[in-house]
PDB file of C-alpha atoms in Angstrom:
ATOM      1  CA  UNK O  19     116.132-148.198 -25.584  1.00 61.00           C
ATOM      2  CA  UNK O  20     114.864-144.361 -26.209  1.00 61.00           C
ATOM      3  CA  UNK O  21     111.138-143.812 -26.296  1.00 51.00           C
ATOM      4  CA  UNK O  22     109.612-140.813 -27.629  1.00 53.00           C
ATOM      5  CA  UNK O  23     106.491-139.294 -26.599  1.00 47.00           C
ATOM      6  CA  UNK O  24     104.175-141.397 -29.225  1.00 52.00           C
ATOM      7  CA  UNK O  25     106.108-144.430 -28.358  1.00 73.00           C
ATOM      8  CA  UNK O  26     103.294-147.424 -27.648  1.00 81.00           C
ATOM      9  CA  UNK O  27     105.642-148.930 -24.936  1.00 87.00           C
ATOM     10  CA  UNK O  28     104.928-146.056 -22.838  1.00 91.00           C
ATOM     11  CA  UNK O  29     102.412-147.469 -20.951  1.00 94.00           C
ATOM     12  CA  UNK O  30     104.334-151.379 -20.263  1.00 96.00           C
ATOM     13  CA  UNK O  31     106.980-149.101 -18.676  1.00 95.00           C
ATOM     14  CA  UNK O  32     104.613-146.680 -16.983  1.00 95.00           C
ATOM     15  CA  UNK O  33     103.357-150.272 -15.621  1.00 96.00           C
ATOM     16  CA  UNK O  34     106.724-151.041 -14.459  1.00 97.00           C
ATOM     17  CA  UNK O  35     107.196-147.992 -12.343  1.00 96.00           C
ATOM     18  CA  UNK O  36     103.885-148.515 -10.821  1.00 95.00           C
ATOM     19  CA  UNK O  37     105.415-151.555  -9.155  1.00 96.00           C
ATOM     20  CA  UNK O  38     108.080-152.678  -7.398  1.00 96.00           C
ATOM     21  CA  UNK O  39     107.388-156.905  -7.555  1.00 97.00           C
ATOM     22  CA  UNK O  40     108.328-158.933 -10.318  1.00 98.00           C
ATOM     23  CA  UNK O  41     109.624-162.147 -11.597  1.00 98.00           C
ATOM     24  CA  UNK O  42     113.652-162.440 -12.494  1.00 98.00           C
ATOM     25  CA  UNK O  43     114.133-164.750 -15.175  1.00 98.00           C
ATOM     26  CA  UNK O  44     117.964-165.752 -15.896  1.00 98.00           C
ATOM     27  CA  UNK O  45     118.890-168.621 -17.567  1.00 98.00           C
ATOM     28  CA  UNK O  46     120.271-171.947 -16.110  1.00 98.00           C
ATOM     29  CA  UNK O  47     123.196-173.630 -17.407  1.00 97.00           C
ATOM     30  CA  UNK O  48     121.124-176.426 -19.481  1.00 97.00           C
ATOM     31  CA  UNK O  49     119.058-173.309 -21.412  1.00 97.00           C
ATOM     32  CA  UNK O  50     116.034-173.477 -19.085  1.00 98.00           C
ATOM     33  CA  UNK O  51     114.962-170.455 -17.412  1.00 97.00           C
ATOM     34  CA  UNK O  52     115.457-169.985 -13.433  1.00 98.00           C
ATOM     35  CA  UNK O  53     112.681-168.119 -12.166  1.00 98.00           C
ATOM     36  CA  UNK O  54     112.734-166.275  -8.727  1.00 98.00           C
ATOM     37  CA  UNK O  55     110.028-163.529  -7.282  1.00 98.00           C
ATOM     38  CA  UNK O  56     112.277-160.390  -6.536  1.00 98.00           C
ATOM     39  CA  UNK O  57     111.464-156.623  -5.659  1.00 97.00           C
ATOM     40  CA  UNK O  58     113.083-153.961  -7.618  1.00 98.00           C
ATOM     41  CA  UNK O  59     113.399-150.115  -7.641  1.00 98.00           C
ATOM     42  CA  UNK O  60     112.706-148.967 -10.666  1.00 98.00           C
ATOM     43  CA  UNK O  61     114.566-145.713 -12.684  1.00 97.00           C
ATOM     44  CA  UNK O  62     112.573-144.394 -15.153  1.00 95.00           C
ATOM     45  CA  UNK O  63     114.899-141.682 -16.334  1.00 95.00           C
ATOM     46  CA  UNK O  64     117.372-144.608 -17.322  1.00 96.00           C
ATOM     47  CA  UNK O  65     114.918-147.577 -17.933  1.00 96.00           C
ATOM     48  CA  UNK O  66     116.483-149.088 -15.237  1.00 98.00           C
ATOM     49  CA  UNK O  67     115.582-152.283 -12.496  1.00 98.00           C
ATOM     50  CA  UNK O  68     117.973-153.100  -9.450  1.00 98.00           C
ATOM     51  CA  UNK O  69     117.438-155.773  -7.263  1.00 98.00           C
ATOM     52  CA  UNK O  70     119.417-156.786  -4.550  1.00 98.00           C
ATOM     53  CA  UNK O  71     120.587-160.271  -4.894  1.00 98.00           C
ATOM     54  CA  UNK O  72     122.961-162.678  -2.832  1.00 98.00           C
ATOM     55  CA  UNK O  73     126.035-163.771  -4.381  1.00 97.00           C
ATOM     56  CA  UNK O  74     125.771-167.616  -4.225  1.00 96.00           C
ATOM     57  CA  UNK O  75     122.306-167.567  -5.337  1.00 96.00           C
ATOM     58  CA  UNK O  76     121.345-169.566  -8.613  1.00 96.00           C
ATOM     59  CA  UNK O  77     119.941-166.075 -10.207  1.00 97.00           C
ATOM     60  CA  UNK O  78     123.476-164.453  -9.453  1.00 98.00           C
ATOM     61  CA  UNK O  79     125.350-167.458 -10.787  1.00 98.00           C
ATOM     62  CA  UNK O  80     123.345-167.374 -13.776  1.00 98.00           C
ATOM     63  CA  UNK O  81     123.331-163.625 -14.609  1.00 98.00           C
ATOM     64  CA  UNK O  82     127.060-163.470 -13.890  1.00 98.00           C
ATOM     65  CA  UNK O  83     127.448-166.468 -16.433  1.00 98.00           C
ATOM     66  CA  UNK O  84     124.732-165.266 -19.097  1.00 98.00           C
ATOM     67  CA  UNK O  85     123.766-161.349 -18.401  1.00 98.00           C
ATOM     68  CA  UNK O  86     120.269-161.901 -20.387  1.00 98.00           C
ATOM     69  CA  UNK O  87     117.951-161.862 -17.863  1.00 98.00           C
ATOM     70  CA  UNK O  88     114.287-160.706 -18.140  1.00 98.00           C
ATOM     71  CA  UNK O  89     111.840-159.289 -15.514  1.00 98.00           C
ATOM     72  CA  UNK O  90     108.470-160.149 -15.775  1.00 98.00           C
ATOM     73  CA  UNK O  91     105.970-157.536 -13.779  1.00 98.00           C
ATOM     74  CA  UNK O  92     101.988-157.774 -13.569  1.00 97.00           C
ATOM     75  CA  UNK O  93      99.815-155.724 -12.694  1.00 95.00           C
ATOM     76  CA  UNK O  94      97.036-156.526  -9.677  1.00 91.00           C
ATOM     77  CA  UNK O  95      94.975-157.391 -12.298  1.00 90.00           C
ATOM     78  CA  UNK O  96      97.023-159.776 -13.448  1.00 90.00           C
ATOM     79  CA  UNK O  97      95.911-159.516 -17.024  1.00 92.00           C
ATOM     80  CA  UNK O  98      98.340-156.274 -17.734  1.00 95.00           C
ATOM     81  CA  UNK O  99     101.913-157.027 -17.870  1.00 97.00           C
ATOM     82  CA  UNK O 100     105.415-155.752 -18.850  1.00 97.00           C
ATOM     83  CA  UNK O 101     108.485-157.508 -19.319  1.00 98.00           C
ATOM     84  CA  UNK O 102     111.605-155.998 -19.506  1.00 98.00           C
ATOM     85  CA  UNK O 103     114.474-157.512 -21.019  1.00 98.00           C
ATOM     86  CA  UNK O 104     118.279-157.111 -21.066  1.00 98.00           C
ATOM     87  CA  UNK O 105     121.396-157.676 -19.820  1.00 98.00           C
ATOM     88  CA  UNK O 106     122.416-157.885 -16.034  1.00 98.00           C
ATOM     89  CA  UNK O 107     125.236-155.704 -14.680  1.00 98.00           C
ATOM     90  CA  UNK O 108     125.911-157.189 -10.942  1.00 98.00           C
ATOM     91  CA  UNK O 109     127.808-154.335  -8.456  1.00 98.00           C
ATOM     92  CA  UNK O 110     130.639-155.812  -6.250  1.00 98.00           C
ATOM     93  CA  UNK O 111     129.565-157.693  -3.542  1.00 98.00           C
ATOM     94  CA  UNK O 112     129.311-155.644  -0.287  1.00 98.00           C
ATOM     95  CA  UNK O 113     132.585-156.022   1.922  1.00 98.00           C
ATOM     96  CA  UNK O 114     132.376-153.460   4.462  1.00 98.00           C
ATOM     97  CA  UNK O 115     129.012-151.796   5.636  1.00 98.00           C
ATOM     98  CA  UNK O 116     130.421-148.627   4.619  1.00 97.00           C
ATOM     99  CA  UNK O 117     131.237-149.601   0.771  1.00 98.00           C
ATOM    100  CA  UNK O 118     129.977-148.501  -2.358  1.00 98.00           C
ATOM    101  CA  UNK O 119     127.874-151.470  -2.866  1.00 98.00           C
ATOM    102  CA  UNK O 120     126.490-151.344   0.490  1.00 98.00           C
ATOM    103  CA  UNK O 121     125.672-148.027  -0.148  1.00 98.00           C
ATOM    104  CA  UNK O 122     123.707-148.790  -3.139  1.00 98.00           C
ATOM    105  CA  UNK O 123     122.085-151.112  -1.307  1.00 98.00           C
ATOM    106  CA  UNK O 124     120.674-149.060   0.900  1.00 98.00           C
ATOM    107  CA  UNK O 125     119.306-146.725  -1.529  1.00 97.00           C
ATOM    108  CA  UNK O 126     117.839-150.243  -3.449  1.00 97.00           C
ATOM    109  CA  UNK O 127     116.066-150.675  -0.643  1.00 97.00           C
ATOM    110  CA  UNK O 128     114.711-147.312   0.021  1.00 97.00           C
ATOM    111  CA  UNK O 129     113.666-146.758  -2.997  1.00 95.00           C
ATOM    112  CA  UNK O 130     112.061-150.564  -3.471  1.00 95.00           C
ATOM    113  CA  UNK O 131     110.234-150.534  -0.194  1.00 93.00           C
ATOM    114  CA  UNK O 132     109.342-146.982   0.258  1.00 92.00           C
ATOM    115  CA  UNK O 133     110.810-146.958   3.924  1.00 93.00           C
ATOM    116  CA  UNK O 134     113.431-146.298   6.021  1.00 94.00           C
ATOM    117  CA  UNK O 135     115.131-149.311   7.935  1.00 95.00           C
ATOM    118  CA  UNK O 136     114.698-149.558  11.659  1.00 95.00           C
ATOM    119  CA  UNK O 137     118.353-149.914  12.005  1.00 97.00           C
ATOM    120  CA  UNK O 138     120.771-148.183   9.316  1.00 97.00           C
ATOM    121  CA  UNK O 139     123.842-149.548  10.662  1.00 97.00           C
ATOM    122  CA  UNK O 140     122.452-153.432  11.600  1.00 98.00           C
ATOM    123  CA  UNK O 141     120.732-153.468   7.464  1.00 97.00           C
ATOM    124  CA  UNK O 142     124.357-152.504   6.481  1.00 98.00           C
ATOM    125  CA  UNK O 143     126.308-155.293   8.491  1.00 98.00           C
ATOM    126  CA  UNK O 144     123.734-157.969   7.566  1.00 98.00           C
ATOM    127  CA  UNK O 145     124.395-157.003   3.237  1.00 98.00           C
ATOM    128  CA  UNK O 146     127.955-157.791   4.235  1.00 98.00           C
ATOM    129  CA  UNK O 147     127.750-161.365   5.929  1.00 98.00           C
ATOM    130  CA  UNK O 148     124.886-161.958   3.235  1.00 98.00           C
ATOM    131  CA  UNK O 149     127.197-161.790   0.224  1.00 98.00           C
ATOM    132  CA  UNK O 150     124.694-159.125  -1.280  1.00 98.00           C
ATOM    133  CA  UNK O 151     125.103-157.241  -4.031  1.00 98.00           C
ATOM    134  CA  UNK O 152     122.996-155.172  -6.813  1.00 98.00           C
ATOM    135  CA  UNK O 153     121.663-156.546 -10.055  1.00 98.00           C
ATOM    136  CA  UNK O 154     121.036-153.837 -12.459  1.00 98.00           C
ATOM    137  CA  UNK O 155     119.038-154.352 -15.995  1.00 98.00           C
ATOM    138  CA  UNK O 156     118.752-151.915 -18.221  1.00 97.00           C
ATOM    139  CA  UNK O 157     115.778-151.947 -20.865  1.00 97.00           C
ATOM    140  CA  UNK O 158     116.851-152.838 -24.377  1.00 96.00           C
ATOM    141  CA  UNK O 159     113.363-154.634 -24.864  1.00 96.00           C
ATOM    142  CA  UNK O 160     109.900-154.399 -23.409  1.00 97.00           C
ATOM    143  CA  UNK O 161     107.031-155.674 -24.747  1.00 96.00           C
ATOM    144  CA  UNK O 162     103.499-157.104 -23.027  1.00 97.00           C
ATOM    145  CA  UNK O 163     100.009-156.205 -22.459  1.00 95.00           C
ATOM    146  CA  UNK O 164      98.910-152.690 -20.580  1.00 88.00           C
ATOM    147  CA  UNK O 165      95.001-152.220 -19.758  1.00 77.00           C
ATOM    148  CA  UNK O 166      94.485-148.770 -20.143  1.00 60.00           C
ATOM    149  CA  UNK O 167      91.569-147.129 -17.204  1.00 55.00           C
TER     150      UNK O 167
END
């Protein structure tokens, strides 16, 4: 999805990069969504949300099984909303604390919380016996409601 400068969706994904909580919607093996409250880092230059996720979690499962996921985000005044749809792209699952996918990690979480970790080296060994690993969605979709100030 390309937006140009008169494109109306501006503002749902100018929402979006205003935040870093949202819902992760992925869809359960009987067609129901599977809800879960995640944080994401947010790339505006590729319209992109990563989330770090846990491999045997129900949300992993599912996106691994059906990539169409959606993230639902709302704004504090809970009226204004974007949701971004499209389909997952999960990393590898961290291995060693030194990998790629713990690397990305670490910059998921940077970027998501706004901080540095106490402890660098302790974050990285926990992705690894955690079975973490990045979700990445690229916008294809978004659509919602944006209050303007």
């Amino acid at each position: 999805m390309s937006l140009d400068a008169n494109d109306d969706r501006r503002p749902l994904l100018d929402l979006v990069a205003a935040h870093n909580r949202a819902v992760l919607a992925t869809i359960k093996r009987d067609g129901r969504p599977q809800l879960s409250n995640v944080i994401y880092a947010w790339d505006p230059g590729t319209q992109t949300a990563r989330v770090s996720v846990t491999a045997d979690r129900a949300k992993t499962r599912n996106a691994a099984r059906d990539p169409r996921v959606s993230l639902h985000v709302s704004a504090t005044d809970f009226w204004s909303y974007a949701v971004v749809e499209g389909d997952a792209e999960l990393s590898a699952v961290a291995a060693d604390p030194h990998d790629a996918a713990a690397d990305e990690l670490v910059d998921v979480f940077r970027l998501a919380s706004g901080k540095e970790h106490d402890d660098w080296e302790e974050f990285r060994r926990a992705m690894v016996s955690e079975h973490r690993q990045v979700l990445r969605v690229r916008a294809t979709n978004v659509y919602g409601m944006a209050q303007l100030p």
